[in-house]
XYZ file of C-alpha atoms in Angstrom:
541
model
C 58.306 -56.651 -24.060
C 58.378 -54.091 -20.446
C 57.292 -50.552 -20.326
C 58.149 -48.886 -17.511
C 56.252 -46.210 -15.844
C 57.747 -46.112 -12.649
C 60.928 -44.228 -12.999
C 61.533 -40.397 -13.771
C 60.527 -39.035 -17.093
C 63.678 -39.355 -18.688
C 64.589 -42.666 -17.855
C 60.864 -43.422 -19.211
C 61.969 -42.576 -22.290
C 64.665 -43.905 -23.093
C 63.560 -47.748 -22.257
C 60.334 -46.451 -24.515
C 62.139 -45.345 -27.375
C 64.128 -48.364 -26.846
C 61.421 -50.629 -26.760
C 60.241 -49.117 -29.897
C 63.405 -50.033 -31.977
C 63.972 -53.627 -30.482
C 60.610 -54.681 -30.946
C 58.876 -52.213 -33.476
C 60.893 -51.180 -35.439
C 62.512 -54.854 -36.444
C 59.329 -56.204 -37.040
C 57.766 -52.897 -39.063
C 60.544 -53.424 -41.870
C 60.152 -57.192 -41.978
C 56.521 -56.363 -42.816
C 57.586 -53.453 -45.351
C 60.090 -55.588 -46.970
C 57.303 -58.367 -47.394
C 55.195 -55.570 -48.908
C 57.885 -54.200 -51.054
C 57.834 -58.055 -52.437
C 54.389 -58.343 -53.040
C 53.941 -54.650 -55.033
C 56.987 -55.523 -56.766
C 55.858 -59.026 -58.173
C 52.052 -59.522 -56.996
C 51.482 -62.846 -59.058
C 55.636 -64.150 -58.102
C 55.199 -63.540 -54.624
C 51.139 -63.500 -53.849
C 51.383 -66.962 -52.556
C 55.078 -67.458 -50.966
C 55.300 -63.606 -49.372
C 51.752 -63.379 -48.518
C 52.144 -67.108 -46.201
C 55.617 -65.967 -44.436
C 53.695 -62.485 -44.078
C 50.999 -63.867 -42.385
C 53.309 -65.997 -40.228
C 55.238 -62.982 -39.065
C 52.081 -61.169 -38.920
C 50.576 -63.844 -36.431
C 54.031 -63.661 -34.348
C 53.807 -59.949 -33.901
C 49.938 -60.113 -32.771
C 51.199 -62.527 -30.498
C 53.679 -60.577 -28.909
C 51.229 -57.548 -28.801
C 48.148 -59.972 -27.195
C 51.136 -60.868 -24.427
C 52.168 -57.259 -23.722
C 48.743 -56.116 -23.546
C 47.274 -58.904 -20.985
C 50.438 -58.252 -18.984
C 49.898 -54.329 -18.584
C 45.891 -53.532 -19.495
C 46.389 -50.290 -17.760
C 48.933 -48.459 -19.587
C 48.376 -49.600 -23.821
C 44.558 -50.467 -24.865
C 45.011 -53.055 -27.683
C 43.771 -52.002 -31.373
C 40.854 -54.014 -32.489
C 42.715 -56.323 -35.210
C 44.401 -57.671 -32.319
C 41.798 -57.784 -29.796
C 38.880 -60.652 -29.357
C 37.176 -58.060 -27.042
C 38.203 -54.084 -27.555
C 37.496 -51.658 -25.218
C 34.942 -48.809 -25.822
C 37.921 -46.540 -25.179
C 39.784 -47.739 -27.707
C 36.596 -47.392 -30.409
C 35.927 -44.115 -29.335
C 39.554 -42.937 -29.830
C 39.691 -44.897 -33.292
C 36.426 -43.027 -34.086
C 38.014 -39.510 -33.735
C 40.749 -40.064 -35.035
C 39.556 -40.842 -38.187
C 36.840 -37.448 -37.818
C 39.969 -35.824 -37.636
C 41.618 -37.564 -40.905
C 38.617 -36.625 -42.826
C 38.202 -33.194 -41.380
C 41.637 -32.895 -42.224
C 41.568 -34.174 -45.864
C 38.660 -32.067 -46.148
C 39.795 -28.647 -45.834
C 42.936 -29.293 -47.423
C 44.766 -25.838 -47.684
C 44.528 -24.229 -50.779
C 44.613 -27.678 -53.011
C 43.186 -27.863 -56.039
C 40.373 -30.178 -55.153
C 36.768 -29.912 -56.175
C 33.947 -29.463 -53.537
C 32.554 -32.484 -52.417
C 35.312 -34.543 -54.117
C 34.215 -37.742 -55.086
C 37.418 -39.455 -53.284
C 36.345 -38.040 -49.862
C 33.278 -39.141 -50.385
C 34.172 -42.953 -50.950
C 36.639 -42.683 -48.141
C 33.710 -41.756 -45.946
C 31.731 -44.960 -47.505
C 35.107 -47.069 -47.589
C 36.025 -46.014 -43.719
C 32.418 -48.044 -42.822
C 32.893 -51.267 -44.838
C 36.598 -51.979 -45.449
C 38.748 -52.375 -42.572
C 41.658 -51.452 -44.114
C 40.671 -47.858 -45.377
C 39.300 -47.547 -41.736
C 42.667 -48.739 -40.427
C 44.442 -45.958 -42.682
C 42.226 -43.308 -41.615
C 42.977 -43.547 -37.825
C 46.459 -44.412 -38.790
C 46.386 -41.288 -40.604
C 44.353 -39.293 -37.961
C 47.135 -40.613 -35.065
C 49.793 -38.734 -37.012
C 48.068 -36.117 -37.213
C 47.275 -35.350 -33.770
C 51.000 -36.612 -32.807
C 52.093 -33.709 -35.310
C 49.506 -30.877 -34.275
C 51.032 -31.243 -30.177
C 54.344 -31.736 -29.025
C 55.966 -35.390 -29.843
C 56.422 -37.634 -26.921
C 57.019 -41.268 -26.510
C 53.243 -42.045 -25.907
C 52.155 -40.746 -28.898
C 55.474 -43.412 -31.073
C 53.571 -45.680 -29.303
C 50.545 -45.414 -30.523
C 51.653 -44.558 -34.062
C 53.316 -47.447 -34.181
C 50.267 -49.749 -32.792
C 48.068 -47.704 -35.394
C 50.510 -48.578 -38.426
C 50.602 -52.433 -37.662
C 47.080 -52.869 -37.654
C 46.829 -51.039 -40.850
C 49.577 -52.709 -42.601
C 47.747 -56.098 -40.927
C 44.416 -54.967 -42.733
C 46.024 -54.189 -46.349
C 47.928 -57.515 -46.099
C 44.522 -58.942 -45.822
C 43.315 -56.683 -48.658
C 46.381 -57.683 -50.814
C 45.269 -61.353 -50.881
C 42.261 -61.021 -52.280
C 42.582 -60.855 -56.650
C 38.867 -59.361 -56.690
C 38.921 -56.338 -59.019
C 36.468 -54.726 -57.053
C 39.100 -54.391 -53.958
C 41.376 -52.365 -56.191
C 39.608 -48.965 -54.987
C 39.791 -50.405 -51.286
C 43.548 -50.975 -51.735
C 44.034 -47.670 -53.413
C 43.061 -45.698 -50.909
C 44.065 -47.483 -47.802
C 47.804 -47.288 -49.743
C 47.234 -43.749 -50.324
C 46.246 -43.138 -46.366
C 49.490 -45.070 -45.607
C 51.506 -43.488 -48.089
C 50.742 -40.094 -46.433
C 51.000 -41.193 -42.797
C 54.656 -42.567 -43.691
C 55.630 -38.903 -45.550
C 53.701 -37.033 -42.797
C 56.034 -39.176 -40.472
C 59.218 -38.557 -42.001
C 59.564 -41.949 -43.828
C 59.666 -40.645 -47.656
C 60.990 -44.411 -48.576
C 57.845 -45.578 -46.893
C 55.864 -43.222 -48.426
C 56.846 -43.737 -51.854
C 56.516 -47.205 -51.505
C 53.373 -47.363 -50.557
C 52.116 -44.571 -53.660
C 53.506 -47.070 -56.036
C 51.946 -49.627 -54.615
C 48.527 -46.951 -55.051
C 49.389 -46.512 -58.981
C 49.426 -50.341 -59.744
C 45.723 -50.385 -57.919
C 44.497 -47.697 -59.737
C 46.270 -49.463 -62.983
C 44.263 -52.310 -62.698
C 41.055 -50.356 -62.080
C 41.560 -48.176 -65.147
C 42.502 -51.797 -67.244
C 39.878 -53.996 -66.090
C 37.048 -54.311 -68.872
C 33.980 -52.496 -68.299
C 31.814 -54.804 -67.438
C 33.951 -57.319 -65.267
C 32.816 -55.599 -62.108
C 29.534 -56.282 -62.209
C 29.823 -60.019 -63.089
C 29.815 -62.693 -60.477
C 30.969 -59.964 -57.934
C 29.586 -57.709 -55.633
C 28.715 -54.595 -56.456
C 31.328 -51.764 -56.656
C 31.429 -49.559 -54.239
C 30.075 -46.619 -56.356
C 27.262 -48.606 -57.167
C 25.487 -47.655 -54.094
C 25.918 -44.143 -53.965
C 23.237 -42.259 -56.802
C 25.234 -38.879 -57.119
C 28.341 -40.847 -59.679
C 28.707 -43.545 -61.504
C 31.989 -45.942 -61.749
C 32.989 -44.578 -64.942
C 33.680 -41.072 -62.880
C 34.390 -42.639 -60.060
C 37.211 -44.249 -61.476
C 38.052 -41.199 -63.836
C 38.475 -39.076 -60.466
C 40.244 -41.647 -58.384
C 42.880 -41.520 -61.566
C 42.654 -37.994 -61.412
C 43.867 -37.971 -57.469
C 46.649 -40.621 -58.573
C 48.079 -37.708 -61.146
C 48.058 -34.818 -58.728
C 50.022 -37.117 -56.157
C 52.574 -38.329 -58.906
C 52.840 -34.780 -59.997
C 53.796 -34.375 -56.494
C 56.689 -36.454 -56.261
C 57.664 -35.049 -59.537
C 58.191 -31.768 -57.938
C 59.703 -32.596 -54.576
C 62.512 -35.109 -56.217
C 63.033 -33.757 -59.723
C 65.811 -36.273 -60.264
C 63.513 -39.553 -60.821
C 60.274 -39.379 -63.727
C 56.684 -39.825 -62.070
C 55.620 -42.892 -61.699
C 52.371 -43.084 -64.114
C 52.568 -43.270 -67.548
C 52.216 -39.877 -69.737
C 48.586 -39.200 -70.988
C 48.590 -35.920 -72.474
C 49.846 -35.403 -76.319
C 51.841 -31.975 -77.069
C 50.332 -32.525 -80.272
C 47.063 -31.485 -79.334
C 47.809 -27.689 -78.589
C 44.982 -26.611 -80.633
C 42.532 -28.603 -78.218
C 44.101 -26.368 -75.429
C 43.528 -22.980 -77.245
C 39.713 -23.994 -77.850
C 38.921 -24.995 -74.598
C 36.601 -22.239 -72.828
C 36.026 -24.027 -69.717
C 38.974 -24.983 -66.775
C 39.025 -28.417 -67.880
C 41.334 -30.120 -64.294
C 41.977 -33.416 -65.863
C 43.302 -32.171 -68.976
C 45.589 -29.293 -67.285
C 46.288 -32.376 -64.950
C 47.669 -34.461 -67.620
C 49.927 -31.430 -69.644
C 51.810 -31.025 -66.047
C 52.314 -34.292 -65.244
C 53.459 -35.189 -68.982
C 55.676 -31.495 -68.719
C 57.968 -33.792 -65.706
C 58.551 -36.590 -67.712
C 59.874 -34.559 -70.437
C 61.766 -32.804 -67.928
C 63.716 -35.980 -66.781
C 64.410 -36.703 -70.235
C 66.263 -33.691 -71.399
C 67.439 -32.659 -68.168
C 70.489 -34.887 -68.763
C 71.424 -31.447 -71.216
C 71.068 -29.252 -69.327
C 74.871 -28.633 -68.413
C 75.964 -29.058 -71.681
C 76.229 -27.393 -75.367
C 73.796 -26.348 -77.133
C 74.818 -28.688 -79.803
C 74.379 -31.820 -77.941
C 70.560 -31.707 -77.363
C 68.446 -33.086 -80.001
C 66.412 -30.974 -82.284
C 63.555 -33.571 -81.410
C 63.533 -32.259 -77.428
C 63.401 -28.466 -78.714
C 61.023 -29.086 -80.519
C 59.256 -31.188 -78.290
C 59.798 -28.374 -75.573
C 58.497 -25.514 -77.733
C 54.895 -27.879 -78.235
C 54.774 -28.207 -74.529
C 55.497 -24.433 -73.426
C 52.839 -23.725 -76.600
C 49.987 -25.828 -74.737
C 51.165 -24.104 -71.191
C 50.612 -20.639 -73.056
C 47.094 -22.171 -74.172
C 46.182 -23.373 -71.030
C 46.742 -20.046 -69.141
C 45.366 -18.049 -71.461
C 42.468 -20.478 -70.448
C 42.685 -19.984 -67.136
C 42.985 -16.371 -67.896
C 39.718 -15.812 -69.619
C 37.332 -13.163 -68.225
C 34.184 -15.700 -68.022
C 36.230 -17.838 -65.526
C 37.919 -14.864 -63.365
C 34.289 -13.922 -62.777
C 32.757 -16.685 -62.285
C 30.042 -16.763 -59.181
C 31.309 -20.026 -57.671
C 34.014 -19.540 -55.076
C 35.363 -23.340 -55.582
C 35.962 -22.651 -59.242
C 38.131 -19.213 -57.992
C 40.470 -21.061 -56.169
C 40.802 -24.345 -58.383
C 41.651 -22.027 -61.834
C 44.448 -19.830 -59.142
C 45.909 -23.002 -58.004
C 45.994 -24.637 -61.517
C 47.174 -21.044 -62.506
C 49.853 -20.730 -60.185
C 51.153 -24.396 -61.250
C 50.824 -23.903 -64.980
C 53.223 -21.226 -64.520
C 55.824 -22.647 -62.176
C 55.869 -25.496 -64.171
C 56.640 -23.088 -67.447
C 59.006 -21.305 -65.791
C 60.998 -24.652 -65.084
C 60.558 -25.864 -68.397
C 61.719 -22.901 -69.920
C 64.929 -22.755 -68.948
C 65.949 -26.677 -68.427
C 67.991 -26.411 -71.005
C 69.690 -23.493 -69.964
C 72.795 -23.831 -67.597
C 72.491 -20.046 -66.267
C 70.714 -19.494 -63.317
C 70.516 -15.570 -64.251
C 67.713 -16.993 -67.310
C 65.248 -17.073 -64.189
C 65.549 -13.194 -64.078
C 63.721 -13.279 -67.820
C 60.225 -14.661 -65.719
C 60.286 -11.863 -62.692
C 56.617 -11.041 -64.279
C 55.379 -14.512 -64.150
C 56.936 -14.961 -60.445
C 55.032 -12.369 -59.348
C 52.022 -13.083 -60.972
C 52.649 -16.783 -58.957
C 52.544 -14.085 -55.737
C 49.697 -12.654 -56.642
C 47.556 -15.629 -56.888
C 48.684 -17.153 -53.599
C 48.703 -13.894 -51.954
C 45.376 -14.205 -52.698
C 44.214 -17.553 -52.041
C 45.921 -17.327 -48.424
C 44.203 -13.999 -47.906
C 40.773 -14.830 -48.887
C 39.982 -18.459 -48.195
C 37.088 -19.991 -49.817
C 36.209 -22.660 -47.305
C 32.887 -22.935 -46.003
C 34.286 -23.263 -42.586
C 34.613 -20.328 -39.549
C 37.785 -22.035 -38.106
C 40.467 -24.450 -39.826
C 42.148 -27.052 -38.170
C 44.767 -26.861 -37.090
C 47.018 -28.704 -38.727
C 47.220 -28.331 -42.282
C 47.380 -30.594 -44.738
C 46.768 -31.806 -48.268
C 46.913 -34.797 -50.220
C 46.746 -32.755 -53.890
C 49.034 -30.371 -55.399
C 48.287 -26.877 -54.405
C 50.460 -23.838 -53.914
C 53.358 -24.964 -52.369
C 55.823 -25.636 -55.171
C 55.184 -22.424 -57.105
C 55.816 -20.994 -53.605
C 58.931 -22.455 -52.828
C 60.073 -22.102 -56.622
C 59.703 -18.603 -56.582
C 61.108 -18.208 -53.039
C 64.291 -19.999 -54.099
C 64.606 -18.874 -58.223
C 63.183 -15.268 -57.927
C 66.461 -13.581 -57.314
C 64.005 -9.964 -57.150
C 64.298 -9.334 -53.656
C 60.529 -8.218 -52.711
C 58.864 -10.801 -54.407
C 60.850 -13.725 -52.975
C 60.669 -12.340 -49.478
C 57.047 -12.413 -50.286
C 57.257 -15.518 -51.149
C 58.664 -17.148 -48.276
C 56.000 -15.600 -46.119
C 53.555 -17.698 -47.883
C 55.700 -20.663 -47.433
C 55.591 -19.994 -43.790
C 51.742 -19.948 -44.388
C 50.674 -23.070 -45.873
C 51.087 -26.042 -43.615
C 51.675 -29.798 -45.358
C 51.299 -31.197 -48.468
C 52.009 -33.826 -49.973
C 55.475 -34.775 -49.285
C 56.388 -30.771 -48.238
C 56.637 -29.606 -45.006
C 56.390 -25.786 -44.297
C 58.933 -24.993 -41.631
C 61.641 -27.158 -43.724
C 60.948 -25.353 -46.792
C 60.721 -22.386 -45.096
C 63.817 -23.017 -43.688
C 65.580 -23.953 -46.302
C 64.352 -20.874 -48.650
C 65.715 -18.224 -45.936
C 69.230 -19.551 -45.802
C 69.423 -19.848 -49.390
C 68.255 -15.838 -49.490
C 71.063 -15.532 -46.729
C 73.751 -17.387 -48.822
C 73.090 -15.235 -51.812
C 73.309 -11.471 -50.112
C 76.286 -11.005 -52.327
C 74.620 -8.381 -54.300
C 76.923 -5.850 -57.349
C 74.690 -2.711 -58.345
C 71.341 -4.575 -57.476
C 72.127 -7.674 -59.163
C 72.976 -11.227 -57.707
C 76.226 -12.526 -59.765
C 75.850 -16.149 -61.169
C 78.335 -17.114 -59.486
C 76.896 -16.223 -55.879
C 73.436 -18.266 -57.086
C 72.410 -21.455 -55.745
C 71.730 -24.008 -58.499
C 70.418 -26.617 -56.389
C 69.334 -27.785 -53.112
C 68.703 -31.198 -51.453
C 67.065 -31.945 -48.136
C 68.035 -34.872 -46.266
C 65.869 -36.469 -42.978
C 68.704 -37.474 -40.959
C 68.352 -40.982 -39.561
C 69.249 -42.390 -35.340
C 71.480 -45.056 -34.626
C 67.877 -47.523 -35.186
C 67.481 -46.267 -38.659
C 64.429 -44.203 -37.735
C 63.653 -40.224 -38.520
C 65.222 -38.230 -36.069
C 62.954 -34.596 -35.865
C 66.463 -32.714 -38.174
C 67.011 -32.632 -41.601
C 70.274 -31.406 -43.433
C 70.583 -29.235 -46.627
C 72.996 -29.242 -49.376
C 73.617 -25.772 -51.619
C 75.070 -26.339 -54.548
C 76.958 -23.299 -56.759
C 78.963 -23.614 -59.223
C 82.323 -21.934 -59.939
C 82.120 -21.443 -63.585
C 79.494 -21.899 -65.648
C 81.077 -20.988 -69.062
C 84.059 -23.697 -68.679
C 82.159 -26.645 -67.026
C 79.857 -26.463 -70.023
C 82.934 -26.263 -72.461
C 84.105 -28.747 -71.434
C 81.126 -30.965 -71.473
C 81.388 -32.649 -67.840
C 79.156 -31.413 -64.976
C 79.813 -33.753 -62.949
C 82.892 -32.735 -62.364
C 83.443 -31.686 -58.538
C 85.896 -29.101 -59.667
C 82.919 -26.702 -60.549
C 81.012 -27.152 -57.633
C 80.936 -26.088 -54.326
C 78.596 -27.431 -51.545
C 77.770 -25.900 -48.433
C 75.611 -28.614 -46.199
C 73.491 -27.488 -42.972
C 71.445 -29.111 -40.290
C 68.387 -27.363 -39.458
C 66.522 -28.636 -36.405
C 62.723 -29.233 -37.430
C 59.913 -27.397 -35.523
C 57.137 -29.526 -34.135
């Protein structure tokens, strides 16, 4: 494997980049595939994928160990695959993973509690368990690539960074200690983001799943198994929680990210389970305190209802079953309660800044996801002009959450990110459903405003939300006709020749021609009624 130094810039480039595909690349997705196997089938494949793992594993550290000895001066080896690392190489590994808990830490406008019990235990988990540390400079390495200007030094060491964390939760995967599920939770979680962060949503995704089994066995494992003929958990060590909550917030952290991926591909369920019974409304009403977990719960169990009867939502009235209306009306009744929660005077005005911002974020999501749920069974995208109120209340909050920050900190990073739901969706929902023109103009300023999270990026969305205002200028007597209204929109990373993320994306509008007869008729997948207008946007560092 040659790098080459000694030619112009250009040229430089081009043998790195294609360095990285030949020999990164190839091996990267032989390791993801053997991963893929593993979270697919962990007790199948533990013993077969984990050995040819291994023995690809040792091939690539191999290959590294050669390219390293043969050019010392220009790539310092990462310590998985160094006998003897340099102190430049700790010292870089060390702030880089300052800067991925500095950066999880003051998480824009998310919904996370001060002092959250997760960034605590990464902070423990970064100084025992190599791969959680692995994940955190991993982590902190995209970061830095994605706060300066991309070059081919910076692939490089992303791509060092993510082999020696995939190395260290191969490692982690072997081991069928219960204890190591919170270990393999969060290095997966780390990864998961890098990979999304990255532009690798595939990656991403497969790595969260591979999260929500950990956390599955952590939530099923008896009680008392992890303190018998095992070390002690992690928790154990630390006096301010106990595993129960440990474990209780971990799931918690594992619902806000599914909830995520619930939003950002609304075709697919989440991946957890439902918790939350629509039954229980009267629980809801009672509840004087913001109670996250069980507001966590309703919206995560409000998208998997919203797969299922989505399928009707292009069709009669008479073809959806009286058993989803219902069903709807019991979870827009327990949204109502839980706002009118969240709206309480005691809560407004409470003293603590933290509890402020987590009841406007949980406010602003409560009623983006009611908006949504209200009319997914209606096949007119002029219903959205019923909720101009509750769109601008969604302003309102974010206006001010962006305008008054409640961070103990003088000066934010800066880059942006956050692994919970915060803002963002009600954001971009209102920016691309609110057909009132001040309030969505408003809104897409506060896209423009709000960084990363989770899977969203701000200057797609952003983008994406001011052509879609563009495409729908056709305006009769103040009003926006249904015809001239954009249904839908999907975002596409488009891929190089190698299969990797190139830095554009492409979106696809979707309107459709005539609402009244595609829904007589009963087919919407007809092409007839649609028309598609895709564009490439270019993506700003």
């Amino acid at each position: 494997m040659e790098v080459f130094h000694d030619v112009d810039a250009a040229r430089g480039t081009q043998i790195n980049n294609a360095i990285i595909k030949l020999d990164g690349i190839r091996a990267q997705q032989t390791v993801d595939g053997a991963l893929q196997k593993l979270w697919d089938n962990p007790r199948r494949h533990r013993r077969t994928s984990a050995t040819s793992m291994a023995r690809r594993l040792d091939q690539l550290e191999a290959i590294w160990r050669a390219h390293i000895d043969k050019h010392p001066g220009c790539m310092n080896g990462p310590a998985s695959l160094s006998p003897s690392p340099t102190p430049t190489w700790r010292v870089k590994a060390a702030n880089l993973s300052s800067l991925c808990f500095e950066t999880l830490r003051h998480g824009f406008c998310s919904m996370k509690d001060d002092g959250a019990t997760w960034l605590r235990l990464i902070v423990q988990l970064s100084v025992t368990n190599a791969a959680v540390r692995a994940g955190m400079v991993l982590f902190g390495a995209v970061v830095q690539s994605a706060s300066a200007s991309f070059s081919c030094n910076s692939a490089h060491s992303i791509l060092r960074r993510r082999h020696a964390a995939l190395l260290a939760l191969q490692k982690e995967l072997r081991t069928t200690k219960t204890t190591s599920a919170a270990q393999v939770f969060i290095a997966s979680v780390l990864l998961a983001a890098s990979e999304a962060l990255c532009g690798d949503l595939a990656g991403g995704a497969l790595h969260l799943r591979g999260a929500f089994l950990a956390i599955g066995r952590i939530r099923a494992a008896p009680a008392t198994s992890s303190h018998q003929s095992s070390p002690a958990p992690v928790s154990s060590t630390m006096s301010s929680f106990s595993p129960a909550s440990e474990c209780e917030n971990l799931h918690a952290l594992a619902l806000s990210m599914d909830i995520h991926t619930a939003w950002f591909r609304l075709s697919q369920p989440p991946d957890l389970d439902p918790t939350f019974c629509p039954g229980a409304v009267q629980l809801m009403g009672t509840c004087k305190t913001t109670d996250k977990m069980a507001i966590l719960q309703l919206l995560h169990s409000c998208y998997h209802f919203a797969y299922r009867v989505s399928p009707f939502k292009y069709m009669s009235a008479a073809y959806a079953p009286a058993a989803l209306v219902e069903e709807q009306c019991r979870y827009l009744a327990a949204l109502r309660s839980a706002l009118a929660s969240l709206r309480s005077s005691d809560l407004m005005h409470t003293k603590r800044a933290g509890d402020i911002q987590k009841n406007l974020v949980l406010r602003a999501q409560c009623l983006s996801t009611f908006i949504y749920l209200s009319t997914i069974l209606v096949p007119y995208e002029v219903a959205y002009d019923v909720y101009n109120t509750e769109f601008a209340d969604i302003v309102q909050a974010c206006e001010l959450l962006t305008r008054h920050p409640v961070n103990e900190v003088s000066v934010r990073p800066a880059f942006q990110y956050s692994l919970e739901p915060g803002i963002f969706q009600p954001c971009y929902l209102t920016a691309m459903k609110c057909r009132s023109l001040p309030i969505r103009q408003r809104a897409i300023t506060l896209l423009s405003q709000l960084g990363c999270e989770g899977p969203w990026k701000s200057p797609q969305s952003t983008a994406v939300a001011r052509r879609a205002l563009q495409l729908e200028q056709i305006v009769v007597d103040g009003f926006v006709p249904e015809r001239a209204r954009i249904h839908g929109c999907s975002t596409f990373t488009l891929q190089l020749s190698d299969g990797t993320a190139s830095r554009s994306f492409r979106a696809e509008f979707a309107f459709c021609n005539d609402v009244d007869r595609m829904v007589a008729d009963g087919d919407p997948d007809d092409p007839r009624y649609w028309t598609m207008i895709s564009e490439d946007f270019d993506i700003v560092p």
